[in-house]
Structures are given as C-alpha cells and as structure tokens.
Amino acid sequence: MASVTELGYLGLGVSDMDAWKKFATEVVGMELLDEGEGDRFYLRMDYTHHRIVVHNSGEDDLIYAGWRVAGPQEFAEMKQQLSDYGMEFTEGTPAECQERRVLDLVKFTDPGGNPTEVFHGPQVDTHAPFHPGRPKHGKFVTEGEGIGHMILRQPDIPGAIDFYSKVFGMRGTVEYKLPMPGAPDGVAQPIFMHCNGRDHSLAFGFPMEKRINHLMIEVDNLNDVGLTHDIVRQTNTPVAIQLGAHANDQMFSFYFGNPSGWLFEYGYGARKSTHQSEYYVRDTYGHQPEQTGFGMDVEM
Ligand code: MBD
Ligand code: FE
C-alpha cells in the first residue's frame, strides 16, 4: 500500500493580496516569489519552488491542499487506492502539472468536501536558496516533513479517519478531550494524524466555519518564535492563543490571525510522531485564549 509522505503544498484564496504579501513576508518571514501572473503569487519556505500559492480569488480560505507521494510507482498505487475506495478523481493535465510545478497530480475532494490533490515530483530550485522576507535566525522545518500541519473541517469524523487511514496510509486518533461549548456533549475530541516524522500533519474534530482553522509552521530556532511574537505584537496582529506548549507534540507555539481571518500557528521544538496512542485533558502550560472568533475558543 502507498502512503502519502508529506503535506507538500497549499493553495489559498484571498481577498486582499497586498495585505497577504505584507503579512507573509514581514510577519511570517516567508519568501515572496512573484512570477508576474497577476492573479497569484507564491510563498517559499525552503528550496522547493513554492509551498503556498496565494490566489486573488476571494474565498479567504483554503482552496486546495497537495499531499505528496514518493514517486510514480506510489502515485499509481495511490490512484488504485482511491478507485478501490470509490473516490472519484480527475487526472492533472500537463498544464495543471506545470501550474503546480509537479511531475504528476490527481484532484478530488476529501470526505469533508475539501479540495485535495495527490502529487509526486515537486520542482526543487537548488539554484535559488531560501531568502526570508525579513531577517530570521534559522530555517523553517520542512525537510521530510512538509509544510507543517493544518486543521481541516470534517463534519463526518469517523469517515475522515477512515479515508485518511485507509487511503492515505496515515495514522492517528483522538489525542485530547477538552471542554468546549458548541462541541458534541460540550467536549471536543480532536483527532491528530501523521504520515512522517512530524507529530501530526493533519488534525480535525473542532467545529469550524472555514475549511481551514490553522496552518502550523515550525522553525528550528527558538529565537524565531520570540522575534515573530515581537513583530506580531508590534503590528497589532490579533493573537488567538498565547504562547504555550502543547501536550501532544510538545511544541512551544502561539497562534495569530492572517488577513483572511484564519490562523497561523508558529512553533519550535516539537517532538517527533510517537507510535502509540495517548490522550490529554489539557496542554502542558500556557496557550491561553486571547482574541476570540477564530474557531479556537477552547481552554487548552
Ligand atoms: C496542536 O497543534 C493544536 O493545534 C491543538 C489545538 C492541540 C494540540 C496540538
Ligand atoms: Fe496546531
């Protein structure tokens, strides 16, 4: 059975391209790559041509997520796994593959209705070393672990676990039981799933309005969390969850709003995926909620 190897790329639909350019470079420290198409720009985090495409399409939400498989053999197996599961997909045309800068891709929607792609062979630009949009102490952690993790809307939680386990080959289950008004029985029981060394690449199980609640990106230097926190405060960027440490991945992180009204989580020092299930009833320390209305109004 083929498994996905990483969360490779994301497409974001936004309404304010200029605000996103400023936010992504000056607050987050990503590299802006504008190839002059006019309706989009790219964000880089490493040698890969891009990790994020920001489209001027107005949704202010995730518009596609690309999951990587190792190569053509695994890509063929994954298509078979999708067919066997009864998932209809469309094959990427040469123009679509070129647009995504990958060798091959398929497109479909996941059980939660989220536009999803599987690809292999991203364009890697070793001639263009990553150059952060503003000074930065270290690097983004992406090697073998992809962009980071995302929290997606999944109205059918057992259906989502089934799909991501049986078709994508990911592993995971409930990792928290948290009191949350609006959750079934007043208790949120979020699911965290991994496909590589990153503790989780995908989570779901929170009540959500948008397709995406947050994108977590990880840095390899604690000072970059401090520096980013200073910039977030100086620019009056809303903080939804204050600095703290998660119980599951043990990451030191905080969450702030982006110009589309959903969150970036910015963290350092996560442990790697464990291979036995555990659950927690609160976080290790910190992570107090601050600005409400981002779908993360939960005491962790
Ligand atoms: C996470 O990355 C997270 O976003 C939440 C809500 C809990 C544990 C780890
Ligand atoms: Fe997270």
CSV table of C-alpha atoms and ligand atoms in Angstrom, one decimal:
chain,number,residue,atom,x,y,z
A,1,MET,CA,0.0,0.0,0.0
A,2,ALA,CA,1.3,3.5,-0.9
A,3,SER,CA,1.1,6.2,1.7
A,4,VAL,CA,1.4,10.0,1.5
A,5,THR,CA,4.8,11.3,2.6
A,6,GLU,CA,4.1,14.9,3.4
A,7,LEU,CA,1.7,17.9,3.2
A,8,GLY,CA,3.5,19.4,0.2
A,9,TYR,CA,1.7,22.5,-0.9
A,10,LEU,CA,-1.4,24.6,-0.3
A,11,GLY,CA,-3.5,26.9,-2.4
A,12,LEU,CA,-5.1,29.8,-0.6
A,13,GLY,CA,-7.9,32.0,-2.0
A,14,VAL,CA,-7.7,35.5,-0.6
A,15,SER,CA,-9.4,38.9,-1.0
A,16,ASP,CA,-6.6,41.2,-0.1
A,17,MET,CA,-3.4,40.3,-2.0
A,18,ASP,CA,-1.4,43.3,-0.7
A,19,ALA,CA,-2.2,42.5,2.9
A,20,TRP,CA,-1.2,38.9,2.4
A,21,LYS,CA,2.1,39.9,0.7
A,22,LYS,CA,3.0,42.1,3.7
A,23,PHE,CA,1.8,39.5,6.3
A,24,ALA,CA,3.6,36.5,4.7
A,25,THR,CA,6.9,38.3,4.3
A,26,GLU,CA,7.1,40.8,7.2
A,27,VAL,CA,5.2,38.9,9.9
A,28,VAL,CA,5.8,35.3,9.0
A,29,GLY,CA,9.2,35.6,7.3
A,30,MET,CA,8.3,33.6,4.1
A,31,GLU,CA,9.9,34.5,0.8
A,32,LEU,CA,7.7,36.2,-1.8
A,33,LEU,CA,8.0,34.9,-5.4
A,34,ASP,CA,6.0,36.8,-7.9
A,35,GLU,CA,6.2,35.4,-11.4
A,36,GLY,CA,4.0,38.1,-12.9
A,37,GLU,CA,0.8,36.1,-13.5
A,38,GLY,CA,-1.1,38.9,-11.8
A,39,ASP,CA,-3.8,36.7,-10.2
A,40,ARG,CA,-1.4,34.9,-7.8
A,41,PHE,CA,1.9,35.0,-6.0
A,42,TYR,CA,4.0,32.2,-4.5
A,43,LEU,CA,5.4,31.8,-1.0
A,44,ARG,CA,8.6,29.9,-0.4
A,45,MET,CA,9.9,28.2,2.8
A,46,ASP,CA,12.8,26.1,1.5
A,47,TYR,CA,14.4,25.1,-1.8
A,48,THR,CA,11.0,24.0,-3.2
A,49,HIS,CA,9.7,26.3,-6.0
A,50,HIS,CA,6.9,27.2,-3.6
A,51,ARG,CA,5.0,25.8,-0.7
A,52,ILE,CA,1.9,28.1,-0.9
A,53,VAL,CA,0.1,29.7,-3.8
A,54,VAL,CA,-1.9,32.8,-2.9
A,55,HIS,CA,-4.7,33.3,-5.4
A,56,ASN,CA,-6.7,36.5,-5.8
A,57,SER,CA,-10.0,34.6,-5.8
A,58,GLY,CA,-11.7,36.0,-2.7
A,59,GLU,CA,-12.6,32.9,-0.7
A,60,ASP,CA,-10.4,33.8,2.3
A,61,ASP,CA,-10.0,30.1,2.8
A,62,LEU,CA,-8.0,27.0,1.7
A,63,ILE,CA,-8.7,26.3,-1.9
A,64,TYR,CA,-6.6,23.1,-2.3
A,65,ALA,CA,-4.1,21.0,-0.3
A,66,GLY,CA,-1.5,18.9,-2.1
A,67,TRP,CA,-0.2,15.7,-0.5
A,68,ARG,CA,3.0,14.2,-1.8
A,69,VAL,CA,3.8,10.5,-2.6
A,70,ALA,CA,7.3,9.2,-3.2
A,71,GLY,CA,7.3,8.7,-6.9
A,72,PRO,CA,5.5,7.3,-10.0
A,73,GLN,CA,5.1,3.8,-8.5
A,74,GLU,CA,3.4,5.1,-5.4
A,75,PHE,CA,1.4,7.6,-7.4
A,76,ALA,CA,-0.1,4.7,-9.5
A,77,GLU,CA,-0.8,2.7,-6.3
A,78,MET,CA,-2.5,5.8,-4.7
A,79,LYS,CA,-4.8,6.2,-7.7
A,80,GLN,CA,-5.7,2.5,-7.4
A,81,GLN,CA,-6.4,3.0,-3.6
A,82,LEU,CA,-8.6,6.0,-4.4
A,83,SER,CA,-10.5,4.0,-7.1
A,84,ASP,CA,-10.9,1.0,-4.7
A,85,TYR,CA,-12.3,3.3,-2.1
A,86,GLY,CA,-14.8,4.7,-4.6
A,87,MET,CA,-13.3,8.2,-4.7
A,88,GLU,CA,-13.7,9.8,-8.0
A,89,PHE,CA,-10.6,11.8,-9.1
A,90,THR,CA,-9.5,13.7,-12.2
A,91,GLU,CA,-6.0,13.4,-13.6
A,92,GLY,CA,-4.0,16.6,-13.8
A,93,THR,CA,-3.4,17.8,-17.4
A,94,PRO,CA,0.1,18.7,-18.4
A,95,ALA,CA,-0.9,22.4,-18.0
A,96,GLU,CA,-2.2,21.7,-14.5
A,97,CYS,CA,1.0,19.8,-13.5
A,98,GLN,CA,3.1,22.7,-14.8
A,99,GLU,CA,0.9,25.2,-12.9
A,100,ARG,CA,1.6,23.3,-9.7
A,101,ARG,CA,5.3,22.7,-10.6
A,102,VAL,CA,5.0,18.9,-10.1
A,103,LEU,CA,5.5,15.9,-12.4
A,104,ASP,CA,2.0,14.5,-11.9
A,105,LEU,CA,-1.1,15.0,-9.9
A,106,VAL,CA,-4.7,14.0,-9.3
A,107,LYS,CA,-7.6,16.1,-7.9
A,108,PHE,CA,-10.6,15.1,-5.8
A,109,THR,CA,-12.5,16.3,-2.7
A,110,ASP,CA,-11.8,14.6,0.7
A,111,PRO,CA,-14.7,13.3,2.8
A,112,GLY,CA,-15.2,16.8,4.3
A,113,GLY,CA,-15.5,18.4,0.9
A,114,ASN,CA,-12.0,19.9,1.0
A,115,PRO,CA,-10.4,20.2,-2.5
A,116,THR,CA,-7.4,17.7,-2.3
A,117,GLU,CA,-4.6,16.7,-4.6
A,118,VAL,CA,-2.0,14.0,-4.6
A,119,PHE,CA,1.2,14.6,-6.5
A,120,HIS,CA,4.8,13.5,-6.9
A,121,GLY,CA,7.9,15.3,-8.1
A,122,PRO,CA,7.9,18.9,-7.0
A,123,GLN,CA,10.2,21.4,-8.7
A,124,VAL,CA,13.1,22.0,-6.4
A,125,ASP,CA,15.2,25.1,-7.1
A,126,THR,CA,18.6,24.4,-5.6
A,127,HIS,CA,19.9,27.4,-7.5
A,128,ALA,CA,17.6,29.7,-5.5
A,129,PRO,CA,18.3,29.3,-1.8
A,130,PHE,CA,15.5,30.3,0.5
A,131,HIS,CA,15.7,34.0,1.3
A,132,PRO,CA,13.4,35.1,4.1
A,133,GLY,CA,11.1,38.1,3.6
A,134,ARG,CA,12.6,39.7,6.7
A,135,PRO,CA,15.5,38.8,9.0
A,136,LYS,CA,15.3,35.4,10.5
A,137,HIS,CA,17.6,33.4,12.9
A,138,GLY,CA,17.1,30.0,11.4
A,139,LYS,CA,15.1,28.0,8.9
A,140,PHE,CA,11.6,26.6,8.5
A,141,VAL,CA,11.5,22.9,9.4
A,142,THR,CA,10.2,21.2,6.2
A,143,GLU,CA,12.8,18.5,5.3
A,144,GLY,CA,11.0,15.2,5.0
A,145,GLU,CA,8.0,16.7,7.0
A,146,GLY,CA,6.4,19.0,4.5
A,147,ILE,CA,4.9,22.5,5.2
A,148,GLY,CA,3.6,21.8,8.7
A,149,HIS,CA,0.2,20.8,9.8
A,150,MET,CA,-3.3,22.0,9.2
A,151,ILE,CA,-6.7,21.7,10.9
A,152,LEU,CA,-9.5,21.0,8.4
A,153,ARG,CA,-13.3,21.0,8.7
A,154,GLN,CA,-14.6,17.4,8.8
A,155,PRO,CA,-18.3,17.1,9.5
A,156,ASP,CA,-18.0,13.3,9.4
A,157,ILE,CA,-15.2,12.5,11.8
A,158,PRO,CA,-15.3,8.6,11.5
A,159,GLY,CA,-15.5,9.0,7.7
A,160,ALA,CA,-12.4,11.3,7.7
A,161,ILE,CA,-10.4,8.9,9.9
A,162,ASP,CA,-11.3,6.0,7.7
A,163,PHE,CA,-10.3,7.8,4.5
A,164,TYR,CA,-7.0,9.3,5.8
A,165,SER,CA,-6.0,5.9,7.3
A,166,LYS,CA,-7.1,3.5,4.7
A,167,VAL,CA,-6.4,5.5,1.5
A,168,PHE,CA,-3.6,7.9,2.5
A,169,GLY,CA,-2.0,5.5,4.9
A,170,MET,CA,-1.9,8.0,7.8
A,171,ARG,CA,-2.1,7.0,11.5
A,172,GLY,CA,-3.8,8.7,14.4
A,173,THR,CA,-6.8,9.0,16.7
A,174,VAL,CA,-8.3,11.2,19.5
A,175,GLU,CA,-5.5,13.0,21.4
A,176,TYR,CA,-7.4,15.4,23.6
A,177,LYS,CA,-10.7,15.6,25.5
A,178,LEU,CA,-11.3,19.3,26.0
A,179,PRO,CA,-14.3,21.1,27.4
A,180,MET,CA,-15.7,23.2,24.5
A,181,PRO,CA,-19.1,24.9,24.2
A,182,GLY,CA,-20.6,24.0,20.8
A,183,ALA,CA,-18.8,20.6,20.6
A,184,PRO,CA,-20.9,17.4,20.9
A,185,ASP,CA,-21.7,16.9,24.6
A,186,GLY,CA,-19.6,20.0,25.3
A,187,VAL,CA,-16.3,18.1,24.8
A,188,ALA,CA,-14.1,18.5,21.8
A,189,GLN,CA,-12.2,15.3,20.9
A,190,PRO,CA,-9.8,16.3,18.2
A,191,ILE,CA,-8.1,13.7,16.0
A,192,PHE,CA,-4.4,14.1,15.1
A,193,MET,CA,-2.9,12.2,12.2
A,194,HIS,CA,0.7,11.7,10.9
A,195,CYS,CA,2.4,10.4,7.8
A,196,ASN,CA,6.1,11.1,8.6
A,197,GLY,CA,8.3,12.3,11.5
A,198,ARG,CA,6.1,15.3,12.2
A,199,ASP,CA,3.8,14.6,15.1
A,200,HIS,CA,0.8,15.5,13.1
A,201,SER,CA,0.3,16.8,9.5
A,202,LEU,CA,-3.5,16.9,9.8
A,203,ALA,CA,-6.0,17.4,12.6
A,204,PHE,CA,-9.8,17.7,12.7
A,205,GLY,CA,-12.7,17.5,15.1
A,206,PHE,CA,-13.2,21.1,16.1
A,207,PRO,CA,-16.5,22.8,15.0
A,208,MET,CA,-15.4,25.1,12.1
A,209,GLU,CA,-16.8,27.6,9.6
A,210,LYS,CA,-14.0,27.8,7.2
A,211,ARG,CA,-12.3,24.7,5.6
A,212,ILE,CA,-9.1,25.5,7.5
A,213,ASN,CA,-8.7,26.7,11.1
A,214,HIS,CA,-4.9,27.0,11.1
A,215,LEU,CA,-1.7,26.2,9.4
A,216,MET,CA,1.2,25.4,11.7
A,217,ILE,CA,4.7,26.2,10.5
A,218,GLU,CA,7.8,25.2,12.5
A,219,VAL,CA,11.1,26.9,13.0
A,220,ASP,CA,14.4,25.4,14.1
A,221,ASN,CA,15.4,28.3,16.3
A,222,LEU,CA,13.6,29.3,19.5
A,223,ASN,CA,14.6,33.0,18.8
A,224,ASP,CA,12.4,33.0,15.7
A,225,VAL,CA,9.3,32.3,17.9
A,226,GLY,CA,10.3,35.3,20.1
A,227,LEU,CA,11.1,37.5,17.1
A,228,THR,CA,7.9,36.6,15.4
A,229,HIS,CA,5.9,37.2,18.6
A,230,ASP,CA,7.5,40.7,18.9
A,231,ILE,CA,6.6,41.5,15.3
A,232,VAL,CA,3.0,40.2,15.8
A,233,ARG,CA,2.6,42.4,18.9
A,234,GLN,CA,4.2,45.5,17.2
A,235,THR,CA,1.9,45.2,14.2
A,236,ASN,CA,-1.2,44.6,16.3
A,237,THR,CA,-1.8,41.3,14.6
A,238,PRO,CA,-4.5,39.5,16.6
A,239,VAL,CA,-3.3,36.7,18.9
A,240,ALA,CA,-5.9,34.0,19.3
A,241,ILE,CA,-3.8,31.7,21.5
A,242,GLN,CA,-0.9,32.9,23.6
A,243,LEU,CA,2.5,31.3,23.9
A,244,GLY,CA,2.4,27.8,25.4
A,245,ALA,CA,3.4,24.2,25.0
A,246,HIS,CA,1.2,21.5,23.5
A,247,ALA,CA,0.9,18.2,25.3
A,248,ASN,CA,0.9,16.0,22.2
A,249,ASP,CA,3.7,17.3,20.0
A,250,GLN,CA,5.3,19.3,23.0
A,251,MET,CA,5.7,22.3,20.6
A,252,PHE,CA,6.2,25.8,22.0
A,253,SER,CA,3.9,27.9,19.9
A,254,PHE,CA,1.4,30.7,19.6
A,255,TYR,CA,-1.5,31.4,17.1
A,256,PHE,CA,-2.1,34.7,15.2
A,257,GLY,CA,-4.7,35.8,12.7
A,258,ASN,CA,-3.9,36.2,9.0
A,259,PRO,CA,-5.5,38.7,6.6
A,260,SER,CA,-8.2,36.1,5.6
A,261,GLY,CA,-9.3,35.7,9.2
A,262,TRP,CA,-8.0,32.2,9.9
A,263,LEU,CA,-4.9,31.4,11.9
A,264,PHE,CA,-1.2,30.7,11.6
A,265,GLU,CA,0.4,28.7,14.4
A,266,TYR,CA,4.1,29.4,14.8
A,267,GLY,CA,6.2,26.9,16.8
A,268,TYR,CA,9.5,25.5,17.8
A,269,GLY,CA,10.8,22.3,19.4
A,270,ALA,CA,8.1,19.7,18.5
A,271,ARG,CA,8.9,16.1,19.3
A,272,LYS,CA,8.5,13.5,16.5
A,273,SER,CA,5.5,11.3,16.0
A,274,THR,CA,5.0,8.6,18.6
A,275,HIS,CA,3.8,5.3,17.5
A,276,GLN,CA,1.3,4.5,20.3
A,277,SER,CA,-1.9,6.4,21.0
A,278,GLU,CA,-2.2,8.7,24.1
A,279,TYR,CA,-4.7,11.4,25.1
A,280,TYR,CA,-4.5,14.6,27.2
A,281,VAL,CA,-7.0,16.7,29.1
A,282,ARG,CA,-5.1,20.0,28.8
A,283,ASP,CA,-1.9,21.4,27.4
A,284,THR,CA,1.4,21.5,29.3
A,285,TYR,CA,1.4,25.2,30.1
A,286,GLY,CA,0.2,28.5,28.6
A,287,HIS,CA,-1.8,28.6,25.3
A,288,GLN,CA,-4.4,30.8,27.0
A,289,PRO,CA,-7.1,32.1,24.6
A,290,GLU,CA,-6.9,35.8,23.8
A,291,GLN,CA,-8.8,37.1,20.7
A,292,THR,CA,-12.0,35.2,20.2
A,293,GLY,CA,-13.7,34.4,16.9
A,294,PHE,CA,-11.1,32.3,15.2
A,295,GLY,CA,-12.8,29.0,15.9
A,296,MET,CA,-10.2,28.1,18.6
A,297,ASP,CA,-12.1,29.4,21.6
A,298,VAL,CA,-11.0,26.5,23.7
A,299,GLU,CA,-9.2,26.3,27.1
A,300,MET,CA,-6.2,24.0,26.4
B,1,MBD,C1,-1.9,21.4,18.1
B,1,MBD,O1,-1.0,21.7,17.1
B,1,MBD,C2,-3.1,22.1,18.1
B,1,MBD,O2,-3.3,23.0,17.1
B,1,MBD,C3,-4.0,21.9,19.1
B,1,MBD,C4,-5.3,22.6,19.1
B,1,MBD,C5,-3.7,20.9,20.1
B,1,MBD,C6,-2.5,20.2,20.0
B,1,MBD,C7,-1.6,20.4,19.0
B,2,FE,FE,-1.8,23.1,15.6
